[in-house]
XYZ file of C-alpha atoms in Angstrom:
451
model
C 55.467 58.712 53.712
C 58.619 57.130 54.132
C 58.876 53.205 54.589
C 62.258 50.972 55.611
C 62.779 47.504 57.306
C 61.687 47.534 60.241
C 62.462 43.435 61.423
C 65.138 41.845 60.162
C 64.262 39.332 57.296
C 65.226 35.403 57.604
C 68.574 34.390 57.801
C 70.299 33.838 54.517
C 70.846 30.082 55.169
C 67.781 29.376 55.936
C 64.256 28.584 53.435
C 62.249 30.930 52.200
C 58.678 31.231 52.957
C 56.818 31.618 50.330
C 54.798 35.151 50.686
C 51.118 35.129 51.769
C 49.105 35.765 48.931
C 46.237 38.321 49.156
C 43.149 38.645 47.160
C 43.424 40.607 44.109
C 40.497 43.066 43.640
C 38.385 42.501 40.308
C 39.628 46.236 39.618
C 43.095 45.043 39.601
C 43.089 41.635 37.721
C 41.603 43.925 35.289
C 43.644 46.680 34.198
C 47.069 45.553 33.171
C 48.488 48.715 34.175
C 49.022 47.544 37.701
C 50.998 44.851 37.965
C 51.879 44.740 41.632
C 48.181 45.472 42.959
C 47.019 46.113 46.672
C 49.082 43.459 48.607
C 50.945 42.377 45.426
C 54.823 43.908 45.738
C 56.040 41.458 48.179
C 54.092 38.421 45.810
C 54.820 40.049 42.200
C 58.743 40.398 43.838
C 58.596 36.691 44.574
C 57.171 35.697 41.241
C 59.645 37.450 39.361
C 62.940 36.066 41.051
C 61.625 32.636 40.823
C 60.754 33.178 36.912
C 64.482 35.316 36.315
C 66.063 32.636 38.620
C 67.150 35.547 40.146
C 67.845 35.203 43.709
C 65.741 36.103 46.822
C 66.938 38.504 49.275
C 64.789 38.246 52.620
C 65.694 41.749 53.563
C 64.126 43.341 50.128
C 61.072 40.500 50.300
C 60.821 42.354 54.226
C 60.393 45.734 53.123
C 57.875 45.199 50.092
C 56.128 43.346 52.878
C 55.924 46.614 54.841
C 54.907 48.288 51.989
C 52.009 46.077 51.083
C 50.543 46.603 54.538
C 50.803 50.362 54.060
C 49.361 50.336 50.704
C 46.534 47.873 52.076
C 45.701 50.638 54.773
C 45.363 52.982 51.944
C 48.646 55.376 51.956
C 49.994 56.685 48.661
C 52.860 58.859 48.074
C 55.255 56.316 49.835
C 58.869 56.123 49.187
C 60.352 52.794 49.278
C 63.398 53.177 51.287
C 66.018 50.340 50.890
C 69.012 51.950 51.753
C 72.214 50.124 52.359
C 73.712 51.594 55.458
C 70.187 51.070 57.343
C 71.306 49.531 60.335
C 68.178 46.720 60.058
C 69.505 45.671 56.533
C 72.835 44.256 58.881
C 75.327 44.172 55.688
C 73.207 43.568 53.033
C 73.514 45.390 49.937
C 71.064 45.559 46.712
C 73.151 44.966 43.280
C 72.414 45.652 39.868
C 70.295 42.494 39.187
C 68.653 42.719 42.482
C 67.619 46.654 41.255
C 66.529 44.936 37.906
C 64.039 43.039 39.616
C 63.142 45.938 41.883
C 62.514 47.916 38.688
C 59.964 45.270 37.522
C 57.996 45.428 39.937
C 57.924 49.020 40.746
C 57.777 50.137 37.107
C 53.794 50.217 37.194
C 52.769 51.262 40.585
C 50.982 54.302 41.329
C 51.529 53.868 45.063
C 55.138 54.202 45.119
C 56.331 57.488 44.371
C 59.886 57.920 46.072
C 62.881 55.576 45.910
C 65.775 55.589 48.169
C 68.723 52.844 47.503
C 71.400 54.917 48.759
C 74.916 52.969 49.827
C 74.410 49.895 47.618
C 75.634 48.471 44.401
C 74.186 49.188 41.862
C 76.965 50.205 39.501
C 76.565 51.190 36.131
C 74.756 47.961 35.874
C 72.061 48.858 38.301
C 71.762 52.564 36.366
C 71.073 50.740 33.061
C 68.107 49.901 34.560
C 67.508 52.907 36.758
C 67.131 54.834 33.459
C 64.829 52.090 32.162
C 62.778 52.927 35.350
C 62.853 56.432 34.954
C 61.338 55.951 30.896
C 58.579 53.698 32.165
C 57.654 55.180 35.837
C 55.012 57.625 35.214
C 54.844 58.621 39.219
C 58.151 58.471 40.284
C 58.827 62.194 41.801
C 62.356 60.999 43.894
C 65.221 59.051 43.182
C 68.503 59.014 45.366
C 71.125 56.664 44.456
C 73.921 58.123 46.369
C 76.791 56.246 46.716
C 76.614 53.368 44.449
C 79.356 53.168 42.488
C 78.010 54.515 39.263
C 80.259 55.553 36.714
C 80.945 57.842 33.827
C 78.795 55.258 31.479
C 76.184 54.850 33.853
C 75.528 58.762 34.644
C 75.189 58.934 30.985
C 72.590 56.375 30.827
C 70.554 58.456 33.657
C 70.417 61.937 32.104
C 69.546 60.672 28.826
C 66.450 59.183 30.519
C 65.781 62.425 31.924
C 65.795 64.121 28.456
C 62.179 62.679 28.021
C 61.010 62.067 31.738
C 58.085 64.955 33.146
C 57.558 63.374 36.276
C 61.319 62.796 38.341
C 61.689 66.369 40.646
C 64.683 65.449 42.892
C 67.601 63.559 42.039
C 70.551 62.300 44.293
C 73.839 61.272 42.668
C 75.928 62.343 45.776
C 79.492 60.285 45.638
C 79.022 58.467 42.101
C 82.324 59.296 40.150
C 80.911 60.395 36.967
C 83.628 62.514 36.518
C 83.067 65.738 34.047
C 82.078 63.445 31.040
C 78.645 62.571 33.199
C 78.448 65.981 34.631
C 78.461 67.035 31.316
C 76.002 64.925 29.847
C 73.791 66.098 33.073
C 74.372 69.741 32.206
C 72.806 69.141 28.581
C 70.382 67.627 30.259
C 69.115 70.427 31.558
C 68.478 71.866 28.565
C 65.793 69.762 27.692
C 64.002 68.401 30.816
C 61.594 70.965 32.810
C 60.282 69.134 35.478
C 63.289 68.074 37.579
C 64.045 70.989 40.367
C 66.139 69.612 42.216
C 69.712 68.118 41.595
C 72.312 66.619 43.480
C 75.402 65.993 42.179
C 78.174 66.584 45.230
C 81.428 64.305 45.553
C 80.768 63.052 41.740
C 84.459 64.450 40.709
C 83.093 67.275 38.299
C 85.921 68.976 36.602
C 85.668 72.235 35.607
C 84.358 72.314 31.991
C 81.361 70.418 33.709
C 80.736 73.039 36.259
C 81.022 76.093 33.637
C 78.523 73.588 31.406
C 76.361 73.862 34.803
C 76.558 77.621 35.178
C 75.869 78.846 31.352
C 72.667 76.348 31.198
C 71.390 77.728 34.373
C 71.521 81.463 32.890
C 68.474 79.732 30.730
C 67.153 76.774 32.889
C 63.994 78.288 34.443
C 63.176 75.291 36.932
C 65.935 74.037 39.102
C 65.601 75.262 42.234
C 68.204 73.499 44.053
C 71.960 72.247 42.977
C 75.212 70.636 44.582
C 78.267 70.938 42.865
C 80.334 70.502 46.302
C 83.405 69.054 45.636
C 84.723 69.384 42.398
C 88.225 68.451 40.998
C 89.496 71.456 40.247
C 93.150 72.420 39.192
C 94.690 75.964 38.853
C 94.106 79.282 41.379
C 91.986 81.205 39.001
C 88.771 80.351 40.550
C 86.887 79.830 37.172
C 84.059 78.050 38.908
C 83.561 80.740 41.222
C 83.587 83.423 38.221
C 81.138 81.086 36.271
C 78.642 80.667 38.763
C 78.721 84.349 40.006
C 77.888 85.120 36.589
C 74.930 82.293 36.596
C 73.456 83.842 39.634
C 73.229 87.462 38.130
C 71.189 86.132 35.280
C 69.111 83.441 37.006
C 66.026 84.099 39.309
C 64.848 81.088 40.182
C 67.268 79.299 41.964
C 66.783 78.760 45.407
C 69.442 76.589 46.856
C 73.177 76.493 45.909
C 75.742 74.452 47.485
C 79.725 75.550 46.582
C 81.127 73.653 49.132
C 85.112 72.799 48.884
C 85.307 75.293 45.385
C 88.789 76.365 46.870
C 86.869 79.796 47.132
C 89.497 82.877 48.509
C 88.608 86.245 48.903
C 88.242 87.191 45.369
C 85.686 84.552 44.075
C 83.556 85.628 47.316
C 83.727 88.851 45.851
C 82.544 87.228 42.490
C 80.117 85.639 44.085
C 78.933 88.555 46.701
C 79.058 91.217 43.681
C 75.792 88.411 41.974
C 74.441 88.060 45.362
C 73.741 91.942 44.850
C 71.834 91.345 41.722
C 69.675 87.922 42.848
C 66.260 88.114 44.149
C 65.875 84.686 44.375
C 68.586 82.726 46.268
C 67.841 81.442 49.989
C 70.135 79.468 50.697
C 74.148 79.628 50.188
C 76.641 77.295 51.214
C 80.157 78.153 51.218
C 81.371 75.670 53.512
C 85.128 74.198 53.672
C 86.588 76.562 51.681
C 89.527 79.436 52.322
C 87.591 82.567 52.633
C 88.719 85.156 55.295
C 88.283 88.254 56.811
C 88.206 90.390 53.600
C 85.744 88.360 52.081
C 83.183 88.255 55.136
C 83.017 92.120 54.701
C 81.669 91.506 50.894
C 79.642 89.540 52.382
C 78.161 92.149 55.039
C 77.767 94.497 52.652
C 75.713 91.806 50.729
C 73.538 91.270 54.067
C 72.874 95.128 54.371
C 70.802 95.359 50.830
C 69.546 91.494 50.101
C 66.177 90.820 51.333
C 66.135 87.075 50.136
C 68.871 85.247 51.746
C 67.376 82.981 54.791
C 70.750 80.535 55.177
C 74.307 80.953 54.748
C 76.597 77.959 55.576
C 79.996 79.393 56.269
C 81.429 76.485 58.067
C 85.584 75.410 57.664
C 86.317 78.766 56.856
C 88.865 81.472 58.421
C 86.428 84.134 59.212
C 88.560 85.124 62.658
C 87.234 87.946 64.979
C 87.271 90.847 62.148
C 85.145 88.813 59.706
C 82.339 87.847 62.687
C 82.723 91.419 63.556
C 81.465 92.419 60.019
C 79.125 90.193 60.003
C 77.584 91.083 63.287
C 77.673 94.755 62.365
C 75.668 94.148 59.445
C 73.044 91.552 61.294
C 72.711 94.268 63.807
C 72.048 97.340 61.951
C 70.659 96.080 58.887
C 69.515 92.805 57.544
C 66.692 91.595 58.598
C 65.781 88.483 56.481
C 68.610 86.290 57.497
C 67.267 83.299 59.380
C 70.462 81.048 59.897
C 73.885 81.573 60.311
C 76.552 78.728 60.766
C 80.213 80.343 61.417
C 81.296 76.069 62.956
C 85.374 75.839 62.793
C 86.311 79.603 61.838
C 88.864 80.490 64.280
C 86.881 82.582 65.894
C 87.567 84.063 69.128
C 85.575 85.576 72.500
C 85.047 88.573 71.076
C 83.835 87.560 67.979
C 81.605 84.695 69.167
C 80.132 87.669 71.656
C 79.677 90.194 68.706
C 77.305 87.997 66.942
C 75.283 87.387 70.446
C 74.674 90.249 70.801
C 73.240 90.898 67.207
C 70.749 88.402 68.027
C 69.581 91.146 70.815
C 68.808 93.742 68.259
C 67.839 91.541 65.059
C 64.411 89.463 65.683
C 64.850 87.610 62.297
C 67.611 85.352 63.104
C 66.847 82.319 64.926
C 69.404 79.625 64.016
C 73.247 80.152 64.675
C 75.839 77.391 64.812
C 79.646 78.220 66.429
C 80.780 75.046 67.642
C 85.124 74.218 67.021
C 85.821 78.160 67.434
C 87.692 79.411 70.544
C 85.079 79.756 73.613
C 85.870 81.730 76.794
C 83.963 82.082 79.524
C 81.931 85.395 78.482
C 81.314 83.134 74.902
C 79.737 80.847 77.082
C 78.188 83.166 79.179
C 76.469 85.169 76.413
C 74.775 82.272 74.541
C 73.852 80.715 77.836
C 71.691 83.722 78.596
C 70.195 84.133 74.905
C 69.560 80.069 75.573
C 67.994 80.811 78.838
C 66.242 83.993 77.834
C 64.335 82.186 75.045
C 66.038 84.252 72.701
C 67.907 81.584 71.113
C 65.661 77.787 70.923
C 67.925 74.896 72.145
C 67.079 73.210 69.036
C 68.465 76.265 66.665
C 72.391 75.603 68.078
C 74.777 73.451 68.054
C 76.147 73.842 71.723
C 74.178 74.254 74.832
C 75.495 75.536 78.324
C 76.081 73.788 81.483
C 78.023 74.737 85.201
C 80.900 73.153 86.766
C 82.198 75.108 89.697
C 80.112 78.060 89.036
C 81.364 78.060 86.011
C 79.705 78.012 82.752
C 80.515 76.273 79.369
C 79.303 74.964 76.160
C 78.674 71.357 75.187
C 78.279 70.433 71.257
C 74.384 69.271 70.875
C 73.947 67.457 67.201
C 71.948 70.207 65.471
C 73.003 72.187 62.378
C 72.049 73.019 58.906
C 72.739 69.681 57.379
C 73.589 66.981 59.754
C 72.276 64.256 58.231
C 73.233 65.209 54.742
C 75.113 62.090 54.292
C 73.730 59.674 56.778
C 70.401 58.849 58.782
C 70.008 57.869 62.767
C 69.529 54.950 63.821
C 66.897 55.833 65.804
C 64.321 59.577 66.432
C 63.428 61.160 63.454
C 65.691 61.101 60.442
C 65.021 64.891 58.824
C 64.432 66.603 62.014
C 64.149 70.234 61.653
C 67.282 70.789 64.242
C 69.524 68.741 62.399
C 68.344 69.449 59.324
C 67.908 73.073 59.848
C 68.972 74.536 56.349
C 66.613 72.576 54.362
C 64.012 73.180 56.853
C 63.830 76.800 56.697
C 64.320 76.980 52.777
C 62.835 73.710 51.653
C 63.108 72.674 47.760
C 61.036 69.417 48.127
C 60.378 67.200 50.740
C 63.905 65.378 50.864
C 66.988 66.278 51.728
């Protein structure tokens, strides 16, 4: 269950109520273990900032409020979501000392399992005592601080804490510049903790001794599931990373979801990568997204899709596929493979007769049921042939990214907002926030219940 403001709190000028206090059960007041009892987070938060002298922000004090009712109604598993670019915080941000205090009074609860402080501030400050949190927090399964300025010093500080910690399963460090001295401190990491599966670590400005520590610890690592290296800072054409990671995935069988995006991957590391992809019986999802593979190495890739009977998602957005590469593809999706569940090709330069190719593999292969071609070159049989598999019930409007309307007699193809990951680096305002259709990728091969 996932809890965020839902009012906006008091205005900053104006006095603070002080909370309403709520009985504390004998159970409670009598087992020091739970400091912030049934009604008690909003009150305990209070207590504290008056004690530190530590001051009050109405929008946290609004949340825990939430929260208390929740917990009151008797929900566990809740994640406490404070997140900074929430459009009901209105500009607020959490800092270091507020996350201190936030760490106090979550540090004991047993109803609180999740915590999501994305786009704050918690700097290396606020990671000090994230890795306190992660020592002390005995039920604390997800953690995303993405975005919050943490630092080489600080991602230290956090995979230490993990060296010890049995409970954490997903971590987010998407956009913190720990640079390769924190990747590398995560990679050694991973030697030691066996209860985290699922890692995030995309836009932290990994250099490459970081991401070859990553790839030789996962030829041993038996219990990561799912990593993000997108993004790495990477100099030379010799595709090391690629190399290094093709040779992780012929050893591992246990990872499920790998993310390569921006790897300034060419034709030969897809070949590196396609000749592992031969070996693996245990990778779902690939993204290759943003990267400079063509024609050539789509056809390693078909031949991959013509023998693997694992692969359910393959991202191949922002790449240069053209006509030949969706032609191999199609062949193979036709003919073939018939495990394959979704297929994004968005921004390949793909023409008509492409685009219609892989239509018309949806005819003959009942297995795929996602496919996402939005920013290629549509004519009027492309639109013709996905309206029909639209109409036809074929192809779900929620498992595409365009959807087909007349003018004229005439038909073409609006963009819709679904895809594989569309909310990867930001929520809605409003509807759900990890709907299936925009969150397709991680719906079909899900490593925990986050994104």
């Amino acid at each position: 269950m996932e809890l965020s403001q839902k009012q906006p709190g008091p205005a900053s000028g104006s006095p603070l109520p002080a909370p309403s206090r709520t009985p504390t059960p004998a159970w409670a007041a009598a087992d020091d273990s739970v400091s912030a009892s049934i009604g008690g987070l909003q009150e305990y938060y209070y207590d504290l900032c008056m004690e530190k002298s530590q001051e009050i922000k109405p929008f946290i004090l609004q949340i825990l409020q939430e929260v208390d009712k929740e917990i009151e109604k008797g929900s566990v598993g809740i994640t406490l979501n404070i997140a900074g670019n929430s459009r009901s915080v209105s500009g607020e941000r959490v800092t270091g000392e507020d996350f201190w205090i936030l760490c106090r009074v979550l540090k004991n609860n047993s109803y609180i399992n999740g915590l999501d402080v994305r786009y704050n501030l918690l700097s290396d400050v606020g990671a000090y005592y994230a890795a306190k949190l992660l020592q002390k927090q005995q039920n604390l399964i997800y953690l995303n601080l993405m975005f919050n300025d943490i630092g080489p010093e600080g991602g230290e500080l956090i995979a230490k804490a993990l060296h010890k910690n049995r409970t954490l399963k997903h971590l987010r460090m998407t956009g913190n510049k720990i640079e390769n001295k924190g990747g590398m401190f995560f990679a050694a990491m991973l030697q030691i903790n066996s209860s985290l599966e699922k890692l995030d670590l995309g836009d932290c400005d990994l250099g490459m001794p970081s991401v070859i520590a990553f790839a030789t610890v996962l030829t041993q690592n038996q219990t990561i599931k799912g990593l993000n290296l997108n993004r790495p800072i990477l100099y030379g054409e010799q595709e090391e990373s690629t190399v290094h990671l093709g040779h992780m995935l012929k050893e591992n069988q246990c990872l499920v979801e790998l993310h390569m995006c921006k790897h300034d991957i060419k034709n030969c590391g897809m070949k590196q990568l396609c000749d592992a992809l031969h070996l693996n019986r245990s990778l779902q999802y690939l993204d290759v997204s943003c990267n400079k593979i063509t024609q050539d190495g789509m056809k390693c890739l078909a031949d991959v899709l013509k023998s693997n009977t694992t692969l359910e998602v393959i991202d191949l957005s922002f790449n240069r596929m053209e006509n030949a590469g969706a032609n191999y593809l199609s062949d193979a999706l036709a003919s073939h493979n018939r495990t394959l569940k979704a297929l994004s090709v968005v921004s390949n330069n793909i023409e008509g007769k492409g685009l219609v190719a892989l239509s018309q593999s949806m005819k003959t292969n009942p297995t795929l049921s996602h496919i996402y071609i939005w920013g290629n070159k549509f004519d009027e049989a492309t639109c013709v042939a996905y309206s029909d598999l639209i109409h036809t019930g074929r192809l779900k409007s929620d498992n595409t990214d365009v959807e087909p309307f007349v003018v004229d007699g005439h038909v073409y193809l609006a963009e819709v907002s679904n895809g594989l990951k569309r909310h990867y680096y930001w929520t809605p305002g409003y509807g759900e926030a990890c709907s299936p259709s925009s969150n397709a990728g991680f719906s079909l091969a899900p490593v925990g219940q986050h994104l």
